[in-house]
Amino acid sequence: EDQVTQSPEALRLQEGESSSLNCSYTVSGLRGLFWYRQDPGKGPEFLFTLYSAGEEKEKERLKATLTKKESFLHITAPKPEDSATYLCAVIAGTASKLTFGTGTRLQVTL
Amino acid sequence: ETGVTQSPTHLIKTRGQQVTLRCSSQSGHNTVSWYQQALGQGPQFIFQYYREEENGRGNFPPRFSGLQFPNYSSELNVNALELDDSALYLCASSLDGGGDNEQFFGPGTRLTVL
């Protein structure tokens, strides 16, 4: 069965303090890895899709990378508005579903 | 371009009752997936509908059922509600079910079962 593990569970950063979130996965036949941002009580907001090892994508202060076993979401010089839960999900094999990790809760303080 | 919408926003039911949740997919999308998200957890896949047919189902009992209409909107029905059904129910729309396309989520319906 597909498994997605995210670490750390929670991360507290000061504004401007860069860091990385990790998403490791065990799947048979990765077809895509997705990053979402979720604010409390709201639906996940799509950020990135990565399809193959070595691929990288950037959006503002966020950069996502992918290897054969894990993905990183790098946050450069974060601001308080980046505070949210970041979810990683995979689609693999012949499945039509996304398999999610439990997320990393990020808090950025002034 | 209209995003994914869900109704109602919140719902309170008692154990044993039945509930119907609704989802309108993003303009141009023909696939709807439903997920259940318990507090502090990632979303769990319930099922997917592609062109009005079920196109995959997660580990949920038969009392969770669904429907997709010709305009690609969808319903999630849950019978015989249990306390553990309390969760945020998310609908996601995408193009061409079973593919690798991004799934875009609605705001969710918060269901509380008392």
mmCIF file of C-alpha atoms in Angstrom:
data_model
loop_
_atom_site.group_PDB
_atom_site.id
_atom_site.type_symbol
_atom_site.label_atom_id
_atom_site.label_comp_id
_atom_site.label_asym_id
_atom_site.label_seq_id
_atom_site.Cartn_x
_atom_site.Cartn_y
_atom_site.Cartn_z
ATOM 1 C CA GLU A 1 0.000 0.000 0.000
ATOM 2 C CA ASP A 2 1.176 3.517 -0.804
ATOM 3 C CA GLN A 3 2.638 5.386 2.172
ATOM 4 C CA VAL A 4 3.491 9.053 2.594
ATOM 5 C CA THR A 5 5.314 10.379 5.664
ATOM 6 C CA GLN A 6 5.854 14.046 6.364
ATOM 7 C CA SER A 7 8.308 15.612 8.794
ATOM 8 C CA PRO A 8 8.473 17.481 10.988
ATOM 9 C CA GLU A 9 4.881 17.394 12.273
ATOM 10 C CA ALA A 10 5.177 21.033 13.330
ATOM 11 C CA LEU A 11 7.719 23.755 12.652
ATOM 12 C CA ARG A 12 8.013 27.196 14.130
ATOM 13 C CA LEU A 13 10.175 29.731 12.293
ATOM 14 C CA GLN A 14 10.950 33.364 12.733
ATOM 15 C CA GLU A 15 10.246 35.661 9.826
ATOM 16 C CA GLY A 16 13.147 35.392 7.370
ATOM 17 C CA GLU A 17 14.417 32.066 8.774
ATOM 18 C CA SER A 18 14.576 29.638 5.823
ATOM 19 C CA SER A 19 13.879 25.913 6.263
ATOM 20 C CA SER A 20 12.728 22.754 4.488
ATOM 21 C CA LEU A 21 9.800 20.379 4.910
ATOM 22 C CA ASN A 22 10.239 16.717 4.039
ATOM 23 C CA CYS A 23 7.883 14.250 2.367
ATOM 24 C CA SER A 24 9.098 10.673 2.008
ATOM 25 C CA TYR A 25 7.071 8.138 0.074
ATOM 26 C CA THR A 26 6.885 4.401 -0.515
ATOM 27 C CA VAL A 27 4.833 3.645 -3.605
ATOM 28 C CA SER A 28 4.796 1.315 -6.560
ATOM 29 C CA GLY A 29 5.074 3.354 -9.720
ATOM 30 C CA LEU A 30 4.967 7.043 -8.801
ATOM 31 C CA ARG A 31 2.966 9.029 -11.352
ATOM 32 C CA GLY A 32 2.982 12.365 -9.576
ATOM 33 C CA LEU A 33 3.724 14.088 -6.268
ATOM 34 C CA PHE A 34 1.650 17.072 -5.214
ATOM 35 C CA TRP A 35 2.105 19.805 -2.622
ATOM 36 C CA TYR A 36 -0.859 21.622 -1.134
ATOM 37 C CA ARG A 37 -1.253 24.392 1.424
ATOM 38 C CA GLN A 38 -4.188 24.221 3.844
ATOM 39 C CA ASP A 39 -5.411 26.992 6.128
ATOM 40 C CA PRO A 40 -7.461 26.004 9.209
ATOM 41 C CA GLY A 41 -10.999 24.888 8.351
ATOM 42 C CA LYS A 42 -10.471 25.348 4.600
ATOM 43 C CA GLY A 43 -9.814 23.097 1.614
ATOM 44 C CA PRO A 44 -6.267 22.397 0.415
ATOM 45 C CA GLU A 45 -4.861 24.905 -2.079
ATOM 46 C CA PHE A 46 -2.775 23.429 -4.915
ATOM 47 C CA LEU A 47 0.871 24.517 -5.019
ATOM 48 C CA PHE A 48 2.990 22.175 -7.176
ATOM 49 C CA THR A 49 3.071 18.917 -9.129
ATOM 50 C CA LEU A 50 6.339 17.020 -9.636
ATOM 51 C CA TYR A 51 6.497 14.036 -11.963
ATOM 52 C CA SER A 52 10.079 12.772 -12.086
ATOM 53 C CA ALA A 53 13.226 12.672 -9.973
ATOM 54 C CA GLY A 54 15.350 15.773 -10.405
ATOM 55 C CA GLU A 55 12.390 18.001 -11.178
ATOM 56 C CA GLU A 56 12.109 21.343 -9.355
ATOM 57 C CA LYS A 57 9.370 23.982 -9.284
ATOM 58 C CA GLU A 58 9.257 27.428 -7.694
ATOM 59 C CA LYS A 59 6.568 29.859 -6.680
ATOM 60 C CA GLU A 60 7.401 33.027 -4.766
ATOM 61 C CA ARG A 61 9.208 31.918 -1.563
ATOM 62 C CA LEU A 62 8.522 28.203 -2.134
ATOM 63 C CA LYS A 63 10.585 25.664 -4.061
ATOM 64 C CA ALA A 64 9.697 21.981 -4.390
ATOM 65 C CA THR A 65 12.178 19.266 -5.355
ATOM 66 C CA LEU A 66 11.813 15.526 -5.989
ATOM 67 C CA THR A 67 14.106 12.500 -5.663
ATOM 68 C CA LYS A 68 13.276 8.806 -6.058
ATOM 69 C CA LYS A 69 12.376 8.519 -2.369
ATOM 70 C CA GLU A 70 11.365 11.945 -1.124
ATOM 71 C CA SER A 71 10.390 15.506 -1.859
ATOM 72 C CA PHE A 72 11.372 18.711 -0.140
ATOM 73 C CA LEU A 73 9.484 21.961 0.121
ATOM 74 C CA HIS A 74 12.011 24.717 0.712
ATOM 75 C CA ILE A 75 10.737 27.957 2.200
ATOM 76 C CA THR A 76 13.046 30.932 1.721
ATOM 77 C CA ALA A 77 12.709 33.984 3.979
ATOM 78 C CA PRO A 78 9.201 33.054 5.150
ATOM 79 C CA LYS A 79 6.609 35.624 6.193
ATOM 80 C CA PRO A 80 3.793 35.242 8.768
ATOM 81 C CA GLU A 81 1.310 34.776 5.913
ATOM 82 C CA ASP A 82 3.109 31.526 5.008
ATOM 83 C CA SER A 83 1.761 30.013 8.241
ATOM 84 C CA ALA A 84 -0.406 27.016 7.292
ATOM 85 C CA THR A 85 -0.370 23.234 7.118
ATOM 86 C CA TYR A 86 1.548 21.922 4.099
ATOM 87 C CA LEU A 87 0.303 18.615 2.721
ATOM 88 C CA CYS A 88 2.122 16.240 0.413
ATOM 89 C CA ALA A 89 0.239 13.672 -1.696
ATOM 90 C CA VAL A 90 1.108 11.050 -4.302
ATOM 91 C CA ILE A 91 -0.696 9.304 -7.110
ATOM 92 C CA ALA A 92 0.789 5.956 -8.075
ATOM 93 C CA GLY A 93 0.260 2.725 -9.982
ATOM 94 C CA THR A 94 -3.188 2.400 -11.514
ATOM 95 C CA ALA A 95 -4.923 4.280 -8.702
ATOM 96 C CA SER A 96 -7.077 7.317 -9.334
ATOM 97 C CA LYS A 97 -6.744 8.615 -5.782
ATOM 98 C CA LEU A 98 -4.358 10.940 -4.000
ATOM 99 C CA THR A 99 -2.663 9.424 -0.938
ATOM 100 C CA PHE A 100 -1.832 12.153 1.560
ATOM 101 C CA GLY A 101 0.614 12.515 4.397
ATOM 102 C CA THR A 102 -0.540 13.999 7.684
ATOM 103 C CA GLY A 103 1.023 17.369 6.930
ATOM 104 C CA THR A 104 3.507 19.779 8.489
ATOM 105 C CA ARG A 105 2.031 22.657 10.531
ATOM 106 C CA LEU A 106 4.166 25.706 9.872
ATOM 107 C CA GLN A 107 4.036 28.791 12.067
ATOM 108 C CA VAL A 108 6.036 31.876 11.109
ATOM 109 C CA THR A 109 6.376 34.551 13.769
ATOM 110 C CA LEU A 110 7.589 38.141 13.616
ATOM 111 C CA GLU B 1 -13.245 30.483 -14.356
ATOM 112 C CA THR B 2 -15.406 29.240 -11.480
ATOM 113 C CA GLY B 3 -13.693 27.250 -8.749
ATOM 114 C CA VAL B 4 -14.967 24.222 -6.851
ATOM 115 C CA THR B 5 -17.919 24.957 -4.590
ATOM 116 C CA GLN B 6 -19.469 22.834 -1.843
ATOM 117 C CA SER B 7 -22.666 23.030 0.173
ATOM 118 C CA PRO B 8 -23.562 23.260 2.923
ATOM 119 C CA THR B 9 -20.611 24.797 4.767
ATOM 120 C CA HIS B 10 -21.503 23.240 8.104
ATOM 121 C CA LEU B 11 -23.930 20.536 9.129
ATOM 122 C CA ILE B 12 -24.937 18.995 12.446
ATOM 123 C CA LYS B 13 -26.660 15.596 12.476
ATOM 124 C CA THR B 14 -27.426 12.943 15.053
ATOM 125 C CA ARG B 15 -26.289 9.336 15.013
ATOM 126 C CA GLY B 16 -28.320 7.156 12.655
ATOM 127 C CA GLN B 17 -29.444 9.999 10.389
ATOM 128 C CA GLN B 18 -28.623 10.369 6.718
ATOM 129 C CA VAL B 19 -26.817 13.287 5.041
ATOM 130 C CA THR B 20 -26.249 14.554 1.488
ATOM 131 C CA LEU B 21 -23.338 16.806 0.612
ATOM 132 C CA ARG B 22 -23.040 18.619 -2.704
ATOM 133 C CA CYS B 23 -20.167 19.683 -4.931
ATOM 134 C CA SER B 24 -19.934 21.706 -8.128
ATOM 135 C CA SER B 25 -16.773 21.034 -10.088
ATOM 136 C CA GLN B 26 -14.499 23.641 -11.611
ATOM 137 C CA SER B 27 -15.518 24.800 -15.064
ATOM 138 C CA GLY B 28 -14.258 22.358 -17.711
ATOM 139 C CA HIS B 29 -13.533 19.504 -15.270
ATOM 140 C CA ASN B 30 -15.264 16.127 -15.704
ATOM 141 C CA THR B 31 -13.952 14.281 -12.641
ATOM 142 C CA VAL B 32 -14.906 14.655 -8.992
ATOM 143 C CA SER B 33 -13.185 12.981 -6.043
ATOM 144 C CA TRP B 34 -14.408 12.974 -2.454
ATOM 145 C CA TYR B 35 -12.156 12.893 0.612
ATOM 146 C CA GLN B 36 -12.746 12.726 4.361
ATOM 147 C CA GLN B 37 -10.389 14.661 6.606
ATOM 148 C CA ALA B 38 -10.405 14.032 10.353
ATOM 149 C CA LEU B 39 -8.888 16.645 12.634
ATOM 150 C CA GLY B 40 -5.090 16.652 12.438
ATOM 151 C CA GLN B 41 -5.008 14.091 9.617
ATOM 152 C CA GLY B 42 -4.498 14.190 5.893
ATOM 153 C CA PRO B 43 -7.506 13.722 3.600
ATOM 154 C CA GLN B 44 -8.572 10.090 3.009
ATOM 155 C CA PHE B 45 -9.941 9.065 -0.392
ATOM 156 C CA ILE B 46 -13.598 7.999 -0.405
ATOM 157 C CA PHE B 47 -14.330 7.595 -4.144
ATOM 158 C CA GLN B 48 -14.037 9.242 -7.528
ATOM 159 C CA TYR B 49 -16.581 9.841 -10.282
ATOM 160 C CA TYR B 50 -15.589 10.266 -13.912
ATOM 161 C CA ARG B 51 -18.240 11.016 -16.520
ATOM 162 C CA GLU B 52 -21.015 9.859 -14.162
ATOM 163 C CA GLU B 53 -19.399 6.478 -13.347
ATOM 164 C CA GLU B 54 -17.577 5.453 -10.161
ATOM 165 C CA ASN B 55 -13.862 5.325 -11.013
ATOM 166 C CA GLY B 56 -12.204 4.060 -7.842
ATOM 167 C CA ARG B 57 -13.166 3.662 -4.208
ATOM 168 C CA GLY B 58 -11.236 3.836 -0.951
ATOM 169 C CA ASN B 59 -11.715 1.813 2.227
ATOM 170 C CA PHE B 60 -15.112 3.188 3.168
ATOM 171 C CA PRO B 61 -18.251 1.098 3.870
ATOM 172 C CA PRO B 62 -21.186 0.940 1.427
ATOM 173 C CA ARG B 63 -23.185 3.418 3.504
ATOM 174 C CA PHE B 64 -20.973 6.016 1.794
ATOM 175 C CA SER B 65 -22.385 6.408 -1.700
ATOM 176 C CA GLY B 66 -22.194 8.979 -4.440
ATOM 177 C CA LEU B 67 -23.553 10.293 -7.656
ATOM 178 C CA GLN B 68 -22.327 12.464 -10.505
ATOM 179 C CA PHE B 69 -24.703 14.398 -12.735
ATOM 180 C CA PRO B 70 -24.439 15.211 -16.465
ATOM 181 C CA ASN B 71 -23.113 18.689 -15.608
ATOM 182 C CA TYR B 72 -20.355 16.909 -13.582
ATOM 183 C CA SER B 73 -21.584 18.167 -10.218
ATOM 184 C CA SER B 74 -21.661 15.481 -7.553
ATOM 185 C CA GLU B 75 -23.302 14.331 -4.327
ATOM 186 C CA LEU B 76 -21.939 12.350 -1.411
ATOM 187 C CA ASN B 77 -24.537 10.481 0.644
ATOM 188 C CA VAL B 78 -23.842 8.950 4.024
ATOM 189 C CA ASN B 79 -26.446 6.690 5.655
ATOM 190 C CA ALA B 80 -26.707 5.560 9.268
ATOM 191 C CA LEU B 81 -24.327 8.239 10.525
ATOM 192 C CA GLU B 82 -21.835 7.278 13.215
ATOM 193 C CA LEU B 83 -19.936 9.534 15.613
ATOM 194 C CA ASP B 84 -16.681 8.776 13.756
ATOM 195 C CA ASP B 85 -18.155 10.279 10.577
ATOM 196 C CA SER B 86 -17.576 13.735 12.077
ATOM 197 C CA ALA B 87 -14.990 15.312 9.780
ATOM 198 C CA LEU B 88 -14.322 17.833 7.034
ATOM 199 C CA TYR B 89 -15.582 16.436 3.721
ATOM 200 C CA LEU B 90 -13.676 17.674 0.722
ATOM 201 C CA CYS B 91 -14.539 17.545 -2.919
ATOM 202 C CA ALA B 92 -11.859 17.890 -5.600
ATOM 203 C CA SER B 93 -12.292 18.317 -9.324
ATOM 204 C CA SER B 94 -9.898 17.445 -12.116
ATOM 205 C CA LEU B 95 -9.695 16.595 -15.790
ATOM 206 C CA ASP B 96 -9.941 13.026 -17.065
ATOM 207 C CA GLY B 97 -10.267 10.703 -14.080
ATOM 208 C CA GLY B 98 -7.409 8.375 -13.292
ATOM 209 C CA GLY B 99 -4.864 10.647 -14.884
ATOM 210 C CA ASP B 100 -2.067 12.617 -13.264
ATOM 211 C CA ASN B 101 -3.776 15.967 -13.481
ATOM 212 C CA GLU B 102 -3.950 18.277 -10.508
ATOM 213 C CA GLN B 103 -6.984 17.955 -8.257
ATOM 214 C CA PHE B 104 -8.441 21.275 -7.122
ATOM 215 C CA PHE B 105 -10.286 21.273 -3.826
ATOM 216 C CA GLY B 106 -13.386 23.042 -2.637
ATOM 217 C CA PRO B 107 -13.712 24.711 0.779
ATOM 218 C CA GLY B 108 -15.218 21.597 2.372
ATOM 219 C CA THR B 109 -18.280 20.738 4.418
ATOM 220 C CA ARG B 110 -17.781 20.384 8.166
ATOM 221 C CA LEU B 111 -20.025 17.540 9.401
ATOM 222 C CA THR B 112 -20.623 17.072 13.107
ATOM 223 C CA VAL B 113 -22.429 13.926 14.282
ATOM 224 C CA LEU B 114 -23.835 14.029 17.813
#
